[in-house]
mmCIF file with all atom_site columns, C-alpha atoms in Angstrom:
data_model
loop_
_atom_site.group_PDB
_atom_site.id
_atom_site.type_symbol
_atom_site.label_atom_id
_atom_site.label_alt_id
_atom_site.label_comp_id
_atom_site.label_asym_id
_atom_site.label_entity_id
_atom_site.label_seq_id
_atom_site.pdbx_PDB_ins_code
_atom_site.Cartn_x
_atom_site.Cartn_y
_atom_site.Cartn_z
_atom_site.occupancy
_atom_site.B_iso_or_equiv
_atom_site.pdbx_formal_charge
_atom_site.auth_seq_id
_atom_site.auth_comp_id
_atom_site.auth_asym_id
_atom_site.auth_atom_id
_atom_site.pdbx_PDB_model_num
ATOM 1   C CA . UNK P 1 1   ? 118.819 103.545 91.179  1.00 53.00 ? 93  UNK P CA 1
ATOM 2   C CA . UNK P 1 2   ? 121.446 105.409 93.270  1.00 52.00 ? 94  UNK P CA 1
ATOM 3   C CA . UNK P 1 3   ? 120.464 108.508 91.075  1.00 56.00 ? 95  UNK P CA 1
ATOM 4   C CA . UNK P 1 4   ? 117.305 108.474 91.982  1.00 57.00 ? 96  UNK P CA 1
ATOM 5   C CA . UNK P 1 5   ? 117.400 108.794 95.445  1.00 54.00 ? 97  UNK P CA 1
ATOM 6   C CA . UNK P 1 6   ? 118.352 112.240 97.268  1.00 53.00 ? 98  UNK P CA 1
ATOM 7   C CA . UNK P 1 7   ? 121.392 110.221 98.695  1.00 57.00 ? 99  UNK P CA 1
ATOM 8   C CA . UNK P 1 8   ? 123.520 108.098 97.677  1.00 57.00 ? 100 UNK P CA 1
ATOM 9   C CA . UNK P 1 9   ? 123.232 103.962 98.768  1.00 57.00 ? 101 UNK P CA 1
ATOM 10  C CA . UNK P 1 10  ? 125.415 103.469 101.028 1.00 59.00 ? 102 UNK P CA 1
ATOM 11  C CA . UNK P 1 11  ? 126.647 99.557  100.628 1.00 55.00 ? 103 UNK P CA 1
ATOM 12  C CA . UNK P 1 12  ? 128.270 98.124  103.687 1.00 55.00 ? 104 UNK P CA 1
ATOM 13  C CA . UNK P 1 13  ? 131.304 95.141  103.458 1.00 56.00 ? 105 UNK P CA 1
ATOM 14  C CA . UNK P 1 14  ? 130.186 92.402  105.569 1.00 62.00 ? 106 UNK P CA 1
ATOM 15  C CA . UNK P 1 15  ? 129.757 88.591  104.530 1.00 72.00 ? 107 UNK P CA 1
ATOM 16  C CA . UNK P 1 16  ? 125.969 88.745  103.696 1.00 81.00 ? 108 UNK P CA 1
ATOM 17  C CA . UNK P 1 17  ? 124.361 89.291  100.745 1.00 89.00 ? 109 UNK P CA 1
ATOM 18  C CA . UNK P 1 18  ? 125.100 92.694  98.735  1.00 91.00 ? 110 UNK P CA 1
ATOM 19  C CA . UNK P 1 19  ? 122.556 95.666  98.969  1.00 93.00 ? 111 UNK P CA 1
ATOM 20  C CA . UNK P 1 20  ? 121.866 94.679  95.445  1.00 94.00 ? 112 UNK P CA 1
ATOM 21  C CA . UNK P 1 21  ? 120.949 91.256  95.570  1.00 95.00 ? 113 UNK P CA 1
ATOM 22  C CA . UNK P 1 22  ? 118.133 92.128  98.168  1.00 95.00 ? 114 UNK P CA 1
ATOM 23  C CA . UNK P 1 23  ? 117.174 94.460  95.991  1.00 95.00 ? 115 UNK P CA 1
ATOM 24  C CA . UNK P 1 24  ? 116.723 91.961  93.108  1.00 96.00 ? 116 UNK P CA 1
ATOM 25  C CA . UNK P 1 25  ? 115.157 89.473  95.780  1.00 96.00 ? 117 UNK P CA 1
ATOM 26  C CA . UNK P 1 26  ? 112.194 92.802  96.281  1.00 96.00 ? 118 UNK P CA 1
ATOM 27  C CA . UNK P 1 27  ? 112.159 93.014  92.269  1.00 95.00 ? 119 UNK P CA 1
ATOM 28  C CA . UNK P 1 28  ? 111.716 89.166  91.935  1.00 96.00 ? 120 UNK P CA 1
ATOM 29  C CA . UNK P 1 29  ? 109.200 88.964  94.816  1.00 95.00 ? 121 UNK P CA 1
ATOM 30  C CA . UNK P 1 30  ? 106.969 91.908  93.235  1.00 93.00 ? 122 UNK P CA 1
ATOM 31  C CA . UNK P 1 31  ? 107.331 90.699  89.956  1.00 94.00 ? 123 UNK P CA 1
ATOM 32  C CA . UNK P 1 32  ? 105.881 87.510  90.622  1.00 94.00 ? 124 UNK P CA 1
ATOM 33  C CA . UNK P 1 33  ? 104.050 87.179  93.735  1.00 92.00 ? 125 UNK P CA 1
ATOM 34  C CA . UNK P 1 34  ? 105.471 84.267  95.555  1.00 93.00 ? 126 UNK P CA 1
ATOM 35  C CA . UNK P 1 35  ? 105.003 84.360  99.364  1.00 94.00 ? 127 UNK P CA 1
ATOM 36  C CA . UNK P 1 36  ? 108.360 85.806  101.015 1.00 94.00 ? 128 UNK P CA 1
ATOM 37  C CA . UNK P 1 37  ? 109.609 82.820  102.316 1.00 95.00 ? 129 UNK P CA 1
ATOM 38  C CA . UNK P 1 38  ? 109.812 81.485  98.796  1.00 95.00 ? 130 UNK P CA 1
ATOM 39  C CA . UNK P 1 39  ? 112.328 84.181  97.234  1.00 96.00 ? 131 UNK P CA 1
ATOM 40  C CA . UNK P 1 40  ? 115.615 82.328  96.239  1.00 96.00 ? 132 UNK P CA 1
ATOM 41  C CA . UNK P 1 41  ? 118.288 81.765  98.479  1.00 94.00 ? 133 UNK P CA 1
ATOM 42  C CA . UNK P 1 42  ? 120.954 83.467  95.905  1.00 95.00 ? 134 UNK P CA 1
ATOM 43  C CA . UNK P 1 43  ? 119.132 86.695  96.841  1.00 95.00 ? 135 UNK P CA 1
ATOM 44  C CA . UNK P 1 44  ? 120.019 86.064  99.952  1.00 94.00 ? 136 UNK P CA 1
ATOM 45  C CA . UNK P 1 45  ? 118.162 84.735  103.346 1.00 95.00 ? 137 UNK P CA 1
ATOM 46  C CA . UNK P 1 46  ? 114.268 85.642  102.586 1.00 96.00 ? 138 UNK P CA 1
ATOM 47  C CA . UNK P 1 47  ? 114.218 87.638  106.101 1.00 95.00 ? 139 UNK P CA 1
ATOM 48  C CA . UNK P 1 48  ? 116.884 90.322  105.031 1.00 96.00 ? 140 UNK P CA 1
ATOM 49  C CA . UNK P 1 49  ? 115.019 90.921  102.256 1.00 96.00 ? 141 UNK P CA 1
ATOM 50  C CA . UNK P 1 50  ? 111.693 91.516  103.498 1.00 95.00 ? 142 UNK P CA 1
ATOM 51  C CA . UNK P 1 51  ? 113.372 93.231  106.288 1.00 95.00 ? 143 UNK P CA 1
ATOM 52  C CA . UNK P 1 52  ? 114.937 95.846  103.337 1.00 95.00 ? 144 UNK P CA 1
ATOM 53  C CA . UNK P 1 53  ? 111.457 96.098  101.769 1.00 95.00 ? 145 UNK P CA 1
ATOM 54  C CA . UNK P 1 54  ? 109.792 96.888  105.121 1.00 93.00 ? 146 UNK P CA 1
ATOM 55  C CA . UNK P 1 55  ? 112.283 99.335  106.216 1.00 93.00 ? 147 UNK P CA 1
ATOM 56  C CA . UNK P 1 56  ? 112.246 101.128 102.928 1.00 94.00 ? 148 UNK P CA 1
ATOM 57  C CA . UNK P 1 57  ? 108.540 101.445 102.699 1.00 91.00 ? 149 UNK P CA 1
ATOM 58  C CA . UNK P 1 58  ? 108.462 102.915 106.559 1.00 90.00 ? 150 UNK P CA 1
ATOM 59  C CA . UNK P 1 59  ? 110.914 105.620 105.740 1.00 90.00 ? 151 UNK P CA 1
ATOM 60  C CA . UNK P 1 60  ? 109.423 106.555 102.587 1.00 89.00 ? 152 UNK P CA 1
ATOM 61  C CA . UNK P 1 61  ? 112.366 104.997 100.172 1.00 93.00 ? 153 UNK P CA 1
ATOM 62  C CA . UNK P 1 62  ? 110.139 103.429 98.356  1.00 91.00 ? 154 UNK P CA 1
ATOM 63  C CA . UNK P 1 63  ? 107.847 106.177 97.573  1.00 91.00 ? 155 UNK P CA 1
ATOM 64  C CA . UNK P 1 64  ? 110.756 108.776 97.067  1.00 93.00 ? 156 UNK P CA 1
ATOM 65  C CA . UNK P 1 65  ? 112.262 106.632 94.179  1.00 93.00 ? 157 UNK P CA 1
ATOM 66  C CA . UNK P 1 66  ? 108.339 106.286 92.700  1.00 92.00 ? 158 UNK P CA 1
ATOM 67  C CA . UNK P 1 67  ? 107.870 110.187 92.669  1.00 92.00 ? 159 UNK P CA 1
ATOM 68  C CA . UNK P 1 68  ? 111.148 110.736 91.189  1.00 95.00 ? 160 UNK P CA 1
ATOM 69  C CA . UNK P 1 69  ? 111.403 108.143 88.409  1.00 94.00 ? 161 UNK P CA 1
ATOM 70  C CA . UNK P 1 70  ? 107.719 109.453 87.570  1.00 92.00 ? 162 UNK P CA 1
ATOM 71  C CA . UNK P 1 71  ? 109.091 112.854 87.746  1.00 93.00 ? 163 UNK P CA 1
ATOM 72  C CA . UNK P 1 72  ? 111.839 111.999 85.170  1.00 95.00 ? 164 UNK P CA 1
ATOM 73  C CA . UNK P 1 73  ? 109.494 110.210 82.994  1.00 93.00 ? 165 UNK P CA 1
ATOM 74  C CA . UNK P 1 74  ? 107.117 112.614 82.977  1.00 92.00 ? 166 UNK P CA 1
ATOM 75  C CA . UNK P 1 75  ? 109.886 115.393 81.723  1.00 93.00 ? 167 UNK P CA 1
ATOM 76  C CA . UNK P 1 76  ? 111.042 112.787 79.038  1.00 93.00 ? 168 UNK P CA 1
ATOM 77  C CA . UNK P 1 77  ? 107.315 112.481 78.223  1.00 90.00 ? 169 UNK P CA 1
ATOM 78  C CA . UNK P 1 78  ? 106.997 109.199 78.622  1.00 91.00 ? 170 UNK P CA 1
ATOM 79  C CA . UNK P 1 79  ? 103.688 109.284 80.604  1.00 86.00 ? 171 UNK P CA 1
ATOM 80  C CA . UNK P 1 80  ? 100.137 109.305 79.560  1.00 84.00 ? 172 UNK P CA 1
ATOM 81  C CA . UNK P 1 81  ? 98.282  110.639 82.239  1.00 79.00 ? 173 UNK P CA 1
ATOM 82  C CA . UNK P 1 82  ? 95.011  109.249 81.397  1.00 80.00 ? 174 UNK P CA 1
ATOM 83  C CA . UNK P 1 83  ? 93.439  106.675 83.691  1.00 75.00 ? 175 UNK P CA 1
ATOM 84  C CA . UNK P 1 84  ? 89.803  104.925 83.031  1.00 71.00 ? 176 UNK P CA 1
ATOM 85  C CA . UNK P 1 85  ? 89.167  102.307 85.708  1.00 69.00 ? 177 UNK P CA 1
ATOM 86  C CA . UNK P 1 86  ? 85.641  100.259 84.652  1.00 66.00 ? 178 UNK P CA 1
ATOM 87  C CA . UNK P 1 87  ? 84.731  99.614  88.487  1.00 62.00 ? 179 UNK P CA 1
ATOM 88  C CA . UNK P 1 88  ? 82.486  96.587  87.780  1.00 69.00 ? 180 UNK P CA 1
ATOM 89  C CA . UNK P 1 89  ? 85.286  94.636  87.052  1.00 61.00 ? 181 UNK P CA 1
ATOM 90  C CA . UNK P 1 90  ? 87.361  96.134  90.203  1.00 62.00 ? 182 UNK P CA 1
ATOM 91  C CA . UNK P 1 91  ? 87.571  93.079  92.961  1.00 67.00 ? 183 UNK P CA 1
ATOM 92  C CA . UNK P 1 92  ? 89.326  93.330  96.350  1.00 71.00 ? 184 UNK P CA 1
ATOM 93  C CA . UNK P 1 93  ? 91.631  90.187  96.776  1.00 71.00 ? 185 UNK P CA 1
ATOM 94  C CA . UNK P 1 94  ? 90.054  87.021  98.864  1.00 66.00 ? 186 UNK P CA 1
ATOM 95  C CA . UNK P 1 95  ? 92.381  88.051  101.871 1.00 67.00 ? 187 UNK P CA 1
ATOM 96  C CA . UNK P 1 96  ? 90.447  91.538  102.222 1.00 68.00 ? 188 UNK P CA 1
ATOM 97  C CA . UNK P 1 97  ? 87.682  90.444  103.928 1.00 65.00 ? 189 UNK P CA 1
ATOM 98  C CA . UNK P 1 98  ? 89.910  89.344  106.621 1.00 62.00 ? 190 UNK P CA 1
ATOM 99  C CA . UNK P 1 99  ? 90.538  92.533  107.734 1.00 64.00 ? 191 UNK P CA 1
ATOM 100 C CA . UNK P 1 100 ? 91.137  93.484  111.800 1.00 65.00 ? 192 UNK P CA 1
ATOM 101 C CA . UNK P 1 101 ? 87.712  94.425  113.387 1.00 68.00 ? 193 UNK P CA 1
ATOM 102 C CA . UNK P 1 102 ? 89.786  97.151  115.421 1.00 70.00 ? 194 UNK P CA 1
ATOM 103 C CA . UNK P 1 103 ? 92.292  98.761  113.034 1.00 65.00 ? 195 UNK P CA 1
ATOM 104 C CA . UNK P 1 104 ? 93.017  101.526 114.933 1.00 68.00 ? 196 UNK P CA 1
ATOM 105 C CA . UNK P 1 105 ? 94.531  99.754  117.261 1.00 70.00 ? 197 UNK P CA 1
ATOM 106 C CA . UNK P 1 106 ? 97.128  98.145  114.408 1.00 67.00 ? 198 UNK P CA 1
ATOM 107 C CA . UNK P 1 107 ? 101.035 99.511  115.420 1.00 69.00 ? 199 UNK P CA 1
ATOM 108 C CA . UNK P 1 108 ? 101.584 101.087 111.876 1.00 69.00 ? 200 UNK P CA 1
ATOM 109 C CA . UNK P 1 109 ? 99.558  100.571 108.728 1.00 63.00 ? 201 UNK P CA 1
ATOM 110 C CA . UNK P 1 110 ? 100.324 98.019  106.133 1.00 63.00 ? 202 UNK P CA 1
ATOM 111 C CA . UNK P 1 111 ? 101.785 100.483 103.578 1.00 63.00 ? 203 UNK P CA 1
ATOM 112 C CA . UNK P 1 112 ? 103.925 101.760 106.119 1.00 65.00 ? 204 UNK P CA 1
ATOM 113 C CA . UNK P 1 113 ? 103.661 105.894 106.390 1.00 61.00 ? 205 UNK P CA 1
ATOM 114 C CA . UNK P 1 114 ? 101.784 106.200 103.519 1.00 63.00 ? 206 UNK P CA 1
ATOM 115 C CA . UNK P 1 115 ? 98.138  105.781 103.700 1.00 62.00 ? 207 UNK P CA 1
ATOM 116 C CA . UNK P 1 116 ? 95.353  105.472 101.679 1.00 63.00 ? 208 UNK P CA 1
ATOM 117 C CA . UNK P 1 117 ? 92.946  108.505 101.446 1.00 68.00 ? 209 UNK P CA 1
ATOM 118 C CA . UNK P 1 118 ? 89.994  108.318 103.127 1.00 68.00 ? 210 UNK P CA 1
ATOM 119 C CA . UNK P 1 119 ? 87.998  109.553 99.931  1.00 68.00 ? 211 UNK P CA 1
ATOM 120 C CA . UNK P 1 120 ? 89.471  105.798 98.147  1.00 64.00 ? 212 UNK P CA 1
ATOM 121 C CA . UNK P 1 121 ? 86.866  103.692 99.394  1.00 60.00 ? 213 UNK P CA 1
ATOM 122 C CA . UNK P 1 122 ? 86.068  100.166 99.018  1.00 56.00 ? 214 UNK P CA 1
ATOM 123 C CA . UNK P 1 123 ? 82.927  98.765  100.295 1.00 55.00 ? 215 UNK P CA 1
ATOM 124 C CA . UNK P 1 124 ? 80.461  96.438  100.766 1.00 53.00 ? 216 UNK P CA 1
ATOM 125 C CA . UNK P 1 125 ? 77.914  95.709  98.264  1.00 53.00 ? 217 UNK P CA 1
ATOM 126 C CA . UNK P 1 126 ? 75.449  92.916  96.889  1.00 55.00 ? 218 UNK P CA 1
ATOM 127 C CA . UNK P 1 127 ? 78.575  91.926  95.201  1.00 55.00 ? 219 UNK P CA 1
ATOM 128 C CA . UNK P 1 128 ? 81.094  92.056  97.652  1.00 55.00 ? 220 UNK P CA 1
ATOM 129 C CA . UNK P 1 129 ? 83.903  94.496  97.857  1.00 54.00 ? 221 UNK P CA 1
ATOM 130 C CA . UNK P 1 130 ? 83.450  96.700  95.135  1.00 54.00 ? 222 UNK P CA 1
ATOM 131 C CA . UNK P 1 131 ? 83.499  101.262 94.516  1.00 54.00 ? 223 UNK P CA 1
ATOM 132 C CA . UNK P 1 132 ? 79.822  101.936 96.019  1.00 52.00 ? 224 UNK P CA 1
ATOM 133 C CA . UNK P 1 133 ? 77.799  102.385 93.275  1.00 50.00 ? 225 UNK P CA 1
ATOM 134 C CA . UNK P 1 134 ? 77.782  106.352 93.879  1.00 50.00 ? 226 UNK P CA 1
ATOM 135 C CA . UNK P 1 135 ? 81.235  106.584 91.946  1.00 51.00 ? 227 UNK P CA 1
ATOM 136 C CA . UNK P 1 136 ? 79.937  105.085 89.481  1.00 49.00 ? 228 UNK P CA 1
ATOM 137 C CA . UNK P 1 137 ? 79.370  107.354 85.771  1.00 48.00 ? 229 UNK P CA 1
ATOM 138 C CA . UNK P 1 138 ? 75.700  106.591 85.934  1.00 46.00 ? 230 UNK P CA 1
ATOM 139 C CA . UNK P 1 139 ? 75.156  107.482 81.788  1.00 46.00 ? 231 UNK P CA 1
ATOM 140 C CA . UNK P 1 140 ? 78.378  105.171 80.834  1.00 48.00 ? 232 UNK P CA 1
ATOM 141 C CA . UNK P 1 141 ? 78.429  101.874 83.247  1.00 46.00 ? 233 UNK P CA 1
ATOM 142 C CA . UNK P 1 142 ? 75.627  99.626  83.740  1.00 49.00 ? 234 UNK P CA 1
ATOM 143 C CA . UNK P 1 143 ? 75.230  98.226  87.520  1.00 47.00 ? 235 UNK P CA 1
ATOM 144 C CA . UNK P 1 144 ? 76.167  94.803  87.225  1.00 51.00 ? 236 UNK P CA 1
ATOM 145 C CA . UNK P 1 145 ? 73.180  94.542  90.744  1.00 50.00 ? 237 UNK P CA 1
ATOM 146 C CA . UNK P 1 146 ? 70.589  95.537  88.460  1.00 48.00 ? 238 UNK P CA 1
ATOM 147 C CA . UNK P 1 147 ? 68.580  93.257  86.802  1.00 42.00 ? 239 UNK P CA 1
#
C-alpha cells in the first residue's frame, strides 16, 4: 500500500500497535461490519484504530489510495466500467432516518472532506427512502407504488 500513496508511510517505534495492524483492524472492521468497539484487541486498542480511519478519511488518504489503485486497475484493464443500479430494490439503512434536523450546523460531514453531490439524492417516498421516482427509466422499471 506504501506504493500507492504519493508518500511514503512513515511507521513510528513506540510500544503500541504497528501502523499495520491498525490497518488490518480498518480492513477487518470494513470487511465485516462489527461496531468499532468490537475489533480485536490484537489489532490493537479499538480507539487507535478508529482514530487512524478517521484521520485518514479527513485528509483525503483514504480517497487518494481509491483513485490510484482504480487508476492502476484501470491501465491493467481490470475494470468494467458498466454500472446498472435497479433502484426499486435500493434501501437506505434503518439508521438513515435518524438523521440531524439541522445538518448544517454538524462540525464536518460524516465522510469527512468528501461529500456527496447534491445531484445523489435520496428521498422520501410512499416507500420510504428510495431514488424519487423521476430517475427512474420509465420504459424499463416498473414503480413498485403503482398498483
Amino acid at each position: 500500500m506504501g506504493t500507492v500513496l504519493s508518500r511514503p508511510l512513515q511507521f513510528k517505534a513506540c510500544d503500541g500497535p504497528s501502523r499495520r495492524q491498525l490497518i488490518d483492524g480498518i480492513r477487518f472492521r470494513v470487511r465485516t461490519g462489527v461496531p468499532w468497539r468490537d475489533v480485536p484487541v490484537e489489532y490493537g486498542p479499538w480507539s487507535r484504530v478508529y482514530d487512524l480511519f478517521r484521520r485518514w478519511q479527513r485528509n483525503g488518504t483514504w480517497q487518494r489510495i481509491l483513485t490510484q489503485l482504480q487508476s492502476l486497475a484501470d491501465a491493467k484493464g481490470a475494470i468494467t466500467w458498466d454500472l446498472n443500479v435497479d433502484s426499486t430494490v435500493c434501501r437506505a439503512h434503518q439508521h438513515a432516518a435518524g438523521a440531524r434536523k439541522q445538518g448544517d450546523r454538524q462540525k464536518e460531514p460524516p465522510g469527512g472532506i468528501f461529500t456527496e453531490p447534491r445531484d445523489h439524492g435520496l428521498g422520501r417516498s410512499r416507500g420510504g427512502f428510495t431514488p424519487p421516482s423521476s430517475t427512474w427509466p420509465s420504459s424499463r422499471v416498473r414503480s413498485p407504488c403503482r398498483s
